[in-house]
Amino acid sequence: MRKVHVLIATAVLALMPLGFALATEKPLRIVSSFSPGGPVDFVARTLAEQLGRELNRPVIVENKPGANGALGAMESLRSEPDGSTLWITSVGAAAINPTIVTKLPYNTQRDFSPVSLVANNVEVLVVNAQNHAVDAAEFIRTVKGTSEPTPMASSGSGSIPHLALIQLEQSTGAKFLHVPYKGMAPAFTDLMGGQVKGVFADVPAIMPHVQGGRLKAIGIASSKRHPALPDVKTFEEQGITAVDTNNWYALFVSAKTPPVVVATLNRAVRNALANPEVSARLLKGGAEPKSSTPQELADLLKSDTTKWAALIKARNIKTDE
């Protein structure tokens, strides 16, 4: 029935100017579950200005970090379900939290309506720039040649970087000592200081450090190379399979939002991401722009929730690990 409503809404929208259903002086808020200056914030602010033009209304970005993304999610759900508040999040708060966070105050698939993907953000394995390994294959050979587990950082237990590390361990048989941090910034600091040997991170997060010569990218967790790092091989190219993580960013609204409004927002987001200046800026920052239909995002959310839940349960991962 929901699909029928969306189809009807789309047909109605074809007969009216874009932004008509949302034209208002009330600003549209994009609530981010992450801190200012981070990769998600960068994507949100890059998108906001053009999205405002598409909808003919002001768009502001508000940061509500904390509680593994739950604060941003709940801030969005407390708002009027009129399409004036969008929640931007990575895959973690949307698809991983339902498994790893006890007493989570929301269920993404039940409480939110998908609007659109915004960006694909595959994970990249980085090491200290002084590390002799030229690629991930050589790094793994070195790790397997040591008697003690190799300390590897992550931005927190149950985070996408942590899960990518588990995939690498399972695929190669290498022994790692997981060292969780409260965010990526302190993980990078200790990696550059030599306290840990590597970390998985989003491409936008590592770009300044790679370009500045402080870190070295040695493997992409994707089926294809990243346009911002064309010389970095995928793990598959290096003979390492089943390391494929996409820390995608996406926009959601309250499930109570009318389908016609969701369809309007989707169309505006897709148009904004297709803008050459927006697309170029995102790519330069390491984020690969990617839009979708609401149903495509719903399918991705469902499949990733199932995928990561299986790994989390198999390894009995806890957020306080």
Short mmCIF file of N, CA, C and O in Angstrom, two decimals, residues 161-278:
data_model
loop_
_atom_site.label_atom_id
_atom_site.label_comp_id
_atom_site.label_asym_id
_atom_site.label_seq_id
_atom_site.Cartn_x
_atom_site.Cartn_y
_atom_site.Cartn_z
N PRO A 161 34.22 1.04 10.97
CA PRO A 161 35.65 0.71 10.94
C PRO A 161 35.98 -0.56 11.72
O PRO A 161 36.85 -1.34 11.31
N HIS A 162 35.30 -0.78 12.84
CA HIS A 162 35.52 -2.01 13.62
C HIS A 162 35.05 -3.23 12.84
O HIS A 162 35.74 -4.25 12.77
N LEU A 163 33.88 -3.13 12.22
CA LEU A 163 33.34 -4.27 11.48
C LEU A 163 34.19 -4.57 10.25
O LEU A 163 34.36 -5.73 9.87
N ALA A 164 34.73 -3.53 9.61
CA ALA A 164 35.62 -3.75 8.48
C ALA A 164 36.89 -4.48 8.93
O ALA A 164 37.40 -5.36 8.22
N LEU A 165 37.39 -4.13 10.10
CA LEU A 165 38.56 -4.80 10.66
C LEU A 165 38.28 -6.28 10.90
O LEU A 165 39.12 -7.14 10.62
N ILE A 166 37.09 -6.58 11.40
CA ILE A 166 36.71 -7.98 11.62
C ILE A 166 36.66 -8.72 10.29
O ILE A 166 37.12 -9.87 10.19
N GLN A 167 36.09 -8.09 9.27
CA GLN A 167 36.05 -8.72 7.95
C GLN A 167 37.45 -9.04 7.45
O GLN A 167 37.71 -10.12 6.90
N LEU A 168 38.38 -8.10 7.64
CA LEU A 168 39.76 -8.32 7.20
C LEU A 168 40.40 -9.46 7.98
O LEU A 168 41.11 -10.30 7.40
N GLU A 169 40.14 -9.52 9.26
CA GLU A 169 40.68 -10.59 10.10
C GLU A 169 40.14 -11.95 9.67
O GLU A 169 40.89 -12.93 9.53
N GLN A 170 38.84 -12.01 9.43
CA GLN A 170 38.22 -13.27 9.03
C GLN A 170 38.70 -13.72 7.65
O GLN A 170 38.90 -14.91 7.41
N SER A 171 38.91 -12.76 6.75
CA SER A 171 39.31 -13.09 5.39
C SER A 171 40.74 -13.57 5.30
O SER A 171 41.05 -14.46 4.50
N THR A 172 41.62 -13.00 6.12
CA THR A 172 43.06 -13.27 5.98
C THR A 172 43.63 -14.19 7.05
O THR A 172 44.72 -14.75 6.86
N GLY A 173 42.94 -14.34 8.17
CA GLY A 173 43.50 -15.13 9.27
C GLY A 173 44.51 -14.36 10.09
O GLY A 173 45.16 -14.92 10.98
N ALA A 174 44.67 -13.06 9.82
CA ALA A 174 45.58 -12.23 10.60
C ALA A 174 45.02 -12.03 12.00
O ALA A 174 43.80 -12.06 12.22
N LYS A 175 45.91 -11.80 12.96
CA LYS A 175 45.50 -11.60 14.34
C LYS A 175 45.66 -10.13 14.72
O LYS A 175 46.76 -9.60 14.70
N PHE A 176 44.53 -9.51 15.06
CA PHE A 176 44.55 -8.11 15.43
C PHE A 176 44.10 -7.92 16.87
O PHE A 176 43.29 -8.70 17.40
N LEU A 177 44.62 -6.89 17.50
CA LEU A 177 44.15 -6.44 18.81
C LEU A 177 43.33 -5.18 18.58
O LEU A 177 43.88 -4.14 18.19
N HIS A 178 42.02 -5.29 18.78
CA HIS A 178 41.15 -4.15 18.53
C HIS A 178 41.30 -3.11 19.63
O HIS A 178 41.16 -3.41 20.82
N VAL A 179 41.59 -1.87 19.24
CA VAL A 179 41.73 -0.76 20.18
C VAL A 179 40.68 0.29 19.83
O VAL A 179 40.88 1.10 18.93
N PRO A 180 39.52 0.27 20.52
CA PRO A 180 38.46 1.24 20.20
C PRO A 180 38.73 2.61 20.80
O PRO A 180 39.21 2.74 21.92
N TYR A 181 38.42 3.64 20.03
CA TYR A 181 38.56 5.02 20.49
C TYR A 181 37.19 5.69 20.47
O TYR A 181 36.25 5.19 19.86
N LYS A 182 37.11 6.82 21.13
CA LYS A 182 35.87 7.60 21.12
C LYS A 182 35.90 8.58 19.95
O LYS A 182 36.05 9.78 20.13
N GLY A 183 35.82 8.04 18.77
CA GLY A 183 35.87 8.86 17.57
C GLY A 183 37.13 8.62 16.78
O GLY A 183 38.08 8.00 17.24
N MET A 184 37.15 9.16 15.55
CA MET A 184 38.28 8.91 14.65
C MET A 184 39.47 9.82 14.92
O MET A 184 40.61 9.43 14.68
N ALA A 185 39.24 11.03 15.42
CA ALA A 185 40.35 11.96 15.63
C ALA A 185 41.42 11.40 16.56
O ALA A 185 42.62 11.41 16.22
N PRO A 186 41.07 10.89 17.75
CA PRO A 186 42.12 10.32 18.61
C PRO A 186 42.75 9.05 18.03
O PRO A 186 43.92 8.77 18.29
N ALA A 187 41.98 8.32 17.23
CA ALA A 187 42.54 7.13 16.57
C ALA A 187 43.63 7.54 15.59
O ALA A 187 44.70 6.92 15.52
N PHE A 188 43.37 8.59 14.81
CA PHE A 188 44.37 9.09 13.87
C PHE A 188 45.61 9.58 14.62
O PHE A 188 46.74 9.36 14.19
N THR A 189 45.40 10.26 15.74
CA THR A 189 46.53 10.79 16.51
C THR A 189 47.45 9.67 16.96
O THR A 189 48.69 9.76 16.81
N ASP A 190 46.88 8.59 17.48
CA ASP A 190 47.70 7.48 17.95
C ASP A 190 48.30 6.68 16.80
O ASP A 190 49.38 6.10 16.93
N LEU A 191 47.62 6.64 15.66
CA LEU A 191 48.18 5.97 14.49
C LEU A 191 49.41 6.73 14.00
O LEU A 191 50.45 6.13 13.71
N MET A 192 49.31 8.04 13.93
CA MET A 192 50.45 8.83 13.51
C MET A 192 51.57 8.81 14.54
O MET A 192 52.74 8.97 14.22
N GLY A 193 51.20 8.56 15.82
CA GLY A 193 52.20 8.48 16.89
C GLY A 193 52.81 7.10 17.05
O GLY A 193 53.74 6.93 17.84
N GLY A 194 52.26 6.10 16.34
CA GLY A 194 52.83 4.76 16.39
C GLY A 194 52.26 3.84 17.45
O GLY A 194 52.72 2.70 17.59
N GLN A 195 51.24 4.30 18.20
CA GLN A 195 50.67 3.45 19.24
C GLN A 195 49.82 2.32 18.66
O GLN A 195 49.67 1.27 19.28
N VAL A 196 49.24 2.53 17.49
CA VAL A 196 48.50 1.49 16.76
C VAL A 196 49.05 1.44 15.34
O VAL A 196 49.73 2.36 14.89
N LYS A 197 48.76 0.34 14.63
CA LYS A 197 49.40 0.12 13.34
C LYS A 197 48.51 0.45 12.13
O LYS A 197 49.00 0.56 11.01
N GLY A 198 47.21 0.56 12.33
CA GLY A 198 46.33 0.85 11.21
C GLY A 198 44.92 1.13 11.67
O GLY A 198 44.56 0.89 12.83
N VAL A 199 44.10 1.64 10.75
CA VAL A 199 42.70 1.90 11.05
C VAL A 199 41.92 1.98 9.74
O VAL A 199 42.45 2.43 8.72
N PHE A 200 40.70 1.50 9.77
CA PHE A 200 39.77 1.73 8.66
C PHE A 200 39.04 3.05 8.92
O PHE A 200 38.67 3.34 10.06
N ALA A 201 38.82 3.81 7.86
CA ALA A 201 38.10 5.08 8.01
C ALA A 201 37.44 5.45 6.70
O ALA A 201 37.80 4.95 5.63
N ASP A 202 36.44 6.36 6.78
CA ASP A 202 35.80 6.90 5.58
C ASP A 202 36.84 7.65 4.74
O ASP A 202 37.74 8.28 5.29
N VAL A 203 36.65 7.63 3.44
CA VAL A 203 37.56 8.35 2.56
C VAL A 203 37.61 9.85 2.91
O VAL A 203 38.71 10.42 2.99
N PRO A 204 36.48 10.55 3.12
CA PRO A 204 36.57 11.97 3.44
C PRO A 204 37.40 12.25 4.69
O PRO A 204 38.07 13.28 4.78
N ALA A 205 37.36 11.33 5.66
CA ALA A 205 38.09 11.55 6.91
C ALA A 205 39.60 11.44 6.73
O ALA A 205 40.37 12.13 7.40
N ILE A 206 40.04 10.56 5.83
CA ILE A 206 41.48 10.33 5.70
C ILE A 206 42.14 11.25 4.67
O ILE A 206 43.37 11.39 4.67
N MET A 207 41.35 11.86 3.81
CA MET A 207 41.94 12.63 2.71
C MET A 207 42.93 13.70 3.15
O MET A 207 44.03 13.80 2.59
N PRO A 208 42.62 14.55 4.15
CA PRO A 208 43.60 15.57 4.54
C PRO A 208 44.92 14.97 5.02
O PRO A 208 45.99 15.52 4.76
N HIS A 209 44.84 13.83 5.73
CA HIS A 209 46.04 13.21 6.27
C HIS A 209 46.85 12.50 5.18
O HIS A 209 48.08 12.49 5.22
N VAL A 210 46.15 11.91 4.22
CA VAL A 210 46.85 11.26 3.10
C VAL A 210 47.50 12.32 2.22
O VAL A 210 48.67 12.21 1.83
N GLN A 211 46.75 13.37 1.91
CA GLN A 211 47.30 14.44 1.07
C GLN A 211 48.43 15.18 1.76
O GLN A 211 49.35 15.68 1.11
N GLY A 212 48.38 15.23 3.10
CA GLY A 212 49.43 15.90 3.87
C GLY A 212 50.63 15.02 4.15
O GLY A 212 51.58 15.47 4.80
N GLY A 213 50.59 13.76 3.69
CA GLY A 213 51.72 12.87 3.86
C GLY A 213 51.87 12.27 5.25
O GLY A 213 52.91 11.71 5.59
N ARG A 214 50.81 12.34 6.06
CA ARG A 214 50.89 11.80 7.42
C ARG A 214 50.41 10.36 7.51
O ARG A 214 50.82 9.61 8.39
N LEU A 215 49.51 9.97 6.60
CA LEU A 215 48.99 8.61 6.55
C LEU A 215 49.11 8.08 5.13
O LEU A 215 49.16 8.84 4.17
N LYS A 216 49.10 6.75 5.02
CA LYS A 216 49.20 6.09 3.72
C LYS A 216 48.00 5.17 3.55
O LYS A 216 47.71 4.34 4.41
N ALA A 217 47.28 5.33 2.44
CA ALA A 217 46.14 4.45 2.13
C ALA A 217 46.65 3.21 1.42
O ALA A 217 47.38 3.32 0.43
N ILE A 218 46.24 2.02 1.90
CA ILE A 218 46.79 0.78 1.33
C ILE A 218 45.73 -0.21 0.86
O ILE A 218 46.07 -1.25 0.30
N GLY A 219 44.45 0.10 1.05
CA GLY A 219 43.42 -0.82 0.59
C GLY A 219 42.04 -0.24 0.66
O GLY A 219 41.69 0.41 1.65
N ILE A 220 41.23 -0.43 -0.39
CA ILE A 220 39.86 0.07 -0.45
C ILE A 220 38.89 -1.09 -0.25
O ILE A 220 38.97 -2.11 -0.94
N ALA A 221 37.97 -0.93 0.70
CA ALA A 221 36.99 -1.98 0.99
C ALA A 221 35.77 -1.83 0.09
O ALA A 221 34.67 -1.50 0.53
N SER A 222 35.97 -2.06 -1.20
CA SER A 222 34.92 -1.91 -2.18
C SER A 222 35.24 -2.77 -3.39
O SER A 222 36.37 -3.25 -3.53
N SER A 223 34.26 -2.94 -4.25
CA SER A 223 34.48 -3.73 -5.46
C SER A 223 35.18 -2.92 -6.55
O SER A 223 35.60 -3.46 -7.57
N LYS A 224 35.30 -1.60 -6.35
CA LYS A 224 35.97 -0.76 -7.34
C LYS A 224 36.79 0.30 -6.63
O LYS A 224 36.56 0.63 -5.46
N ARG A 225 37.77 0.85 -7.33
CA ARG A 225 38.61 1.89 -6.76
C ARG A 225 37.82 3.19 -6.55
O ARG A 225 36.80 3.41 -7.20
N HIS A 226 38.31 4.00 -5.66
CA HIS A 226 37.63 5.26 -5.36
C HIS A 226 38.19 6.37 -6.24
O HIS A 226 39.40 6.47 -6.41
N PRO A 227 37.32 7.22 -6.81
CA PRO A 227 37.80 8.28 -7.70
C PRO A 227 38.76 9.25 -7.04
O PRO A 227 39.59 9.87 -7.71
N ALA A 228 38.66 9.42 -5.72
CA ALA A 228 39.57 10.33 -5.02
C ALA A 228 40.92 9.69 -4.72
O ALA A 228 41.89 10.38 -4.40
N LEU A 229 40.98 8.35 -4.82
CA LEU A 229 42.22 7.61 -4.55
C LEU A 229 42.44 6.58 -5.66
O LEU A 229 42.46 5.37 -5.41
N PRO A 230 42.60 7.03 -6.88
CA PRO A 230 42.64 6.11 -8.02
C PRO A 230 43.80 5.12 -8.01
O PRO A 230 43.73 4.07 -8.66
N ASP A 231 44.87 5.43 -7.28
CA ASP A 231 46.04 4.55 -7.26
C ASP A 231 46.00 3.51 -6.14
O ASP A 231 46.89 2.65 -6.05
N VAL A 232 44.98 3.59 -5.29
CA VAL A 232 44.87 2.64 -4.18
C VAL A 232 44.04 1.45 -4.62
O VAL A 232 42.88 1.59 -5.01
N LYS A 233 44.61 0.26 -4.54
CA LYS A 233 43.95 -0.96 -4.98
C LYS A 233 42.82 -1.36 -4.02
O LYS A 233 42.89 -1.11 -2.82
N THR A 234 41.81 -2.01 -4.57
CA THR A 234 40.79 -2.61 -3.72
C THR A 234 41.40 -3.85 -3.07
O THR A 234 42.43 -4.38 -3.51
N PHE A 235 40.74 -4.34 -2.03
CA PHE A 235 41.21 -5.57 -1.39
C PHE A 235 41.11 -6.75 -2.35
O PHE A 235 41.97 -7.63 -2.37
N GLU A 236 40.05 -6.76 -3.15
CA GLU A 236 39.89 -7.85 -4.12
C GLU A 236 41.04 -7.88 -5.11
O GLU A 236 41.53 -8.95 -5.48
N GLU A 237 41.49 -6.73 -5.54
CA GLU A 237 42.63 -6.67 -6.46
C GLU A 237 43.89 -7.23 -5.82
O GLU A 237 44.81 -7.67 -6.52
N GLN A 238 43.93 -7.23 -4.49
CA GLN A 238 45.10 -7.71 -3.77
C GLN A 238 44.93 -9.15 -3.28
O GLN A 238 45.73 -9.65 -2.48
N GLY A 239 43.87 -9.81 -3.76
CA GLY A 239 43.65 -11.19 -3.39
C GLY A 239 42.99 -11.39 -2.04
O GLY A 239 43.00 -12.50 -1.50
N ILE A 240 42.42 -10.32 -1.49
CA ILE A 240 41.74 -10.40 -0.19
C ILE A 240 40.24 -10.23 -0.42
O ILE A 240 39.80 -9.17 -0.89
N THR A 241 39.47 -11.24 -0.12
CA THR A 241 38.04 -11.22 -0.41
C THR A 241 37.20 -10.88 0.82
O THR A 241 37.69 -10.90 1.95
N ALA A 242 35.93 -10.58 0.57
CA ALA A 242 34.91 -10.40 1.61
C ALA A 242 35.21 -9.23 2.56
O ALA A 242 34.83 -9.26 3.72
N VAL A 243 35.91 -8.22 2.08
CA VAL A 243 36.07 -6.98 2.84
C VAL A 243 35.40 -5.90 2.02
O VAL A 243 35.99 -5.31 1.13
N ASP A 244 34.13 -5.66 2.30
CA ASP A 244 33.32 -4.78 1.47
C ASP A 244 32.37 -4.01 2.36
O ASP A 244 31.30 -4.50 2.74
N THR A 245 32.76 -2.81 2.73
CA THR A 245 31.95 -2.01 3.65
C THR A 245 31.63 -0.66 3.02
O THR A 245 32.49 -0.03 2.43
N ASN A 246 30.40 -0.25 3.16
CA ASN A 246 29.97 1.05 2.65
C ASN A 246 29.29 1.81 3.78
O ASN A 246 28.18 1.48 4.19
N ASN A 247 29.99 2.78 4.32
CA ASN A 247 29.44 3.61 5.39
C ASN A 247 28.63 4.74 4.77
O ASN A 247 28.95 5.91 4.90
N TRP A 248 27.54 4.33 4.06
CA TRP A 248 26.75 5.30 3.31
C TRP A 248 26.12 6.36 4.21
O TRP A 248 25.88 6.12 5.39
N TYR A 249 25.87 7.52 3.61
CA TYR A 249 25.15 8.59 4.27
C TYR A 249 23.80 8.75 3.58
O TYR A 249 23.72 8.66 2.36
N ALA A 250 22.77 9.00 4.36
CA ALA A 250 21.43 9.08 3.79
C ALA A 250 20.55 10.03 4.60
O ALA A 250 20.85 10.37 5.74
N LEU A 251 19.44 10.41 3.98
CA LEU A 251 18.47 11.30 4.60
C LEU A 251 17.17 10.56 4.87
O LEU A 251 16.68 9.80 4.03
N PHE A 252 16.61 10.81 6.07
CA PHE A 252 15.35 10.20 6.48
C PHE A 252 14.45 11.28 7.08
O PHE A 252 14.93 12.32 7.53
N VAL A 253 13.15 11.01 7.09
CA VAL A 253 12.19 11.85 7.80
C VAL A 253 11.31 10.93 8.65
O VAL A 253 11.36 9.70 8.52
N SER A 254 10.53 11.52 9.50
CA SER A 254 9.59 10.75 10.31
C SER A 254 8.67 9.92 9.42
O SER A 254 8.25 10.37 8.35
N ALA A 255 8.37 8.72 9.86
CA ALA A 255 7.47 7.84 9.11
C ALA A 255 6.06 8.43 8.99
O ALA A 255 5.28 7.99 8.15
N LYS A 256 5.75 9.41 9.80
CA LYS A 256 4.44 10.06 9.74
C LYS A 256 4.35 11.14 8.66
O LYS A 256 3.29 11.70 8.43
N THR A 257 5.46 11.39 7.99
CA THR A 257 5.48 12.41 6.94
C THR A 257 4.65 11.96 5.74
O THR A 257 4.79 10.82 5.29
N PRO A 258 3.80 12.80 5.19
CA PRO A 258 2.99 12.41 4.03
C PRO A 258 3.86 11.97 2.85
O PRO A 258 4.89 12.58 2.57
N PRO A 259 3.45 10.91 2.15
CA PRO A 259 4.24 10.41 1.00
C PRO A 259 4.52 11.47 -0.05
O PRO A 259 5.58 11.46 -0.67
N VAL A 260 3.56 12.38 -0.29
CA VAL A 260 3.78 13.42 -1.30
C VAL A 260 4.94 14.32 -0.90
O VAL A 260 5.71 14.79 -1.76
N VAL A 261 5.12 14.56 0.38
CA VAL A 261 6.23 15.37 0.86
C VAL A 261 7.55 14.63 0.73
O VAL A 261 8.56 15.19 0.32
N VAL A 262 7.54 13.34 1.06
CA VAL A 262 8.74 12.52 0.90
C VAL A 262 9.20 12.51 -0.56
O VAL A 262 10.38 12.65 -0.87
N ALA A 263 8.22 12.37 -1.47
CA ALA A 263 8.55 12.35 -2.89
C ALA A 263 9.13 13.69 -3.35
O ALA A 263 10.05 13.73 -4.17
N THR A 264 8.59 14.78 -2.82
CA THR A 264 9.11 16.11 -3.16
C THR A 264 10.55 16.26 -2.68
O THR A 264 11.42 16.76 -3.40
N LEU A 265 10.79 15.85 -1.44
CA LEU A 265 12.14 15.92 -0.89
C LEU A 265 13.11 15.06 -1.69
O LEU A 265 14.24 15.48 -1.97
N ASN A 266 12.68 13.88 -2.05
CA ASN A 266 13.54 12.98 -2.82
C ASN A 266 13.96 13.62 -4.14
O ASN A 266 15.13 13.60 -4.53
N ARG A 267 12.98 14.20 -4.81
CA ARG A 267 13.26 14.83 -6.10
C ARG A 267 14.24 15.99 -5.95
O ARG A 267 15.17 16.17 -6.76
N ALA A 268 14.08 16.76 -4.89
CA ALA A 268 14.96 17.91 -4.65
C ALA A 268 16.38 17.44 -4.33
O ALA A 268 17.36 18.03 -4.80
N VAL A 269 16.51 16.39 -3.53
CA VAL A 269 17.83 15.87 -3.17
C VAL A 269 18.54 15.34 -4.41
O VAL A 269 19.73 15.59 -4.63
N ARG A 270 17.81 14.61 -5.23
CA ARG A 270 18.41 14.05 -6.45
C ARG A 270 18.88 15.17 -7.39
O ARG A 270 19.96 15.09 -7.98
N ASN A 271 18.08 16.21 -7.51
CA ASN A 271 18.48 17.34 -8.35
C ASN A 271 19.70 18.06 -7.78
O ASN A 271 20.60 18.47 -8.52
N ALA A 272 19.72 18.21 -6.45
CA ALA A 272 20.84 18.90 -5.81
C ALA A 272 22.15 18.13 -6.01
O ALA A 272 23.20 18.71 -6.29
N LEU A 273 22.09 16.81 -5.85
CA LEU A 273 23.29 15.99 -6.01
C LEU A 273 23.75 15.94 -7.46
O LEU A 273 24.94 15.70 -7.74
N ALA A 274 22.83 16.14 -8.40
CA ALA A 274 23.18 16.14 -9.82
C ALA A 274 23.83 17.45 -10.25
O ALA A 274 24.39 17.53 -11.34
N ASN A 275 23.76 18.47 -9.38
CA ASN A 275 24.38 19.75 -9.71
C ASN A 275 25.89 19.56 -9.82
O ASN A 275 26.53 19.03 -8.90
N PRO A 276 26.51 19.97 -10.95
CA PRO A 276 27.95 19.72 -11.15
C PRO A 276 28.84 20.29 -10.05
O PRO A 276 29.82 19.66 -9.66
N GLU A 277 28.51 21.47 -9.54
CA GLU A 277 29.34 22.08 -8.50
C GLU A 277 29.26 21.30 -7.20
O GLU A 277 30.27 21.08 -6.52
N VAL A 278 28.06 20.87 -6.84
CA VAL A 278 27.88 20.07 -5.63
C VAL A 278 28.60 18.74 -5.76
O VAL A 278 29.34 18.31 -4.86
#
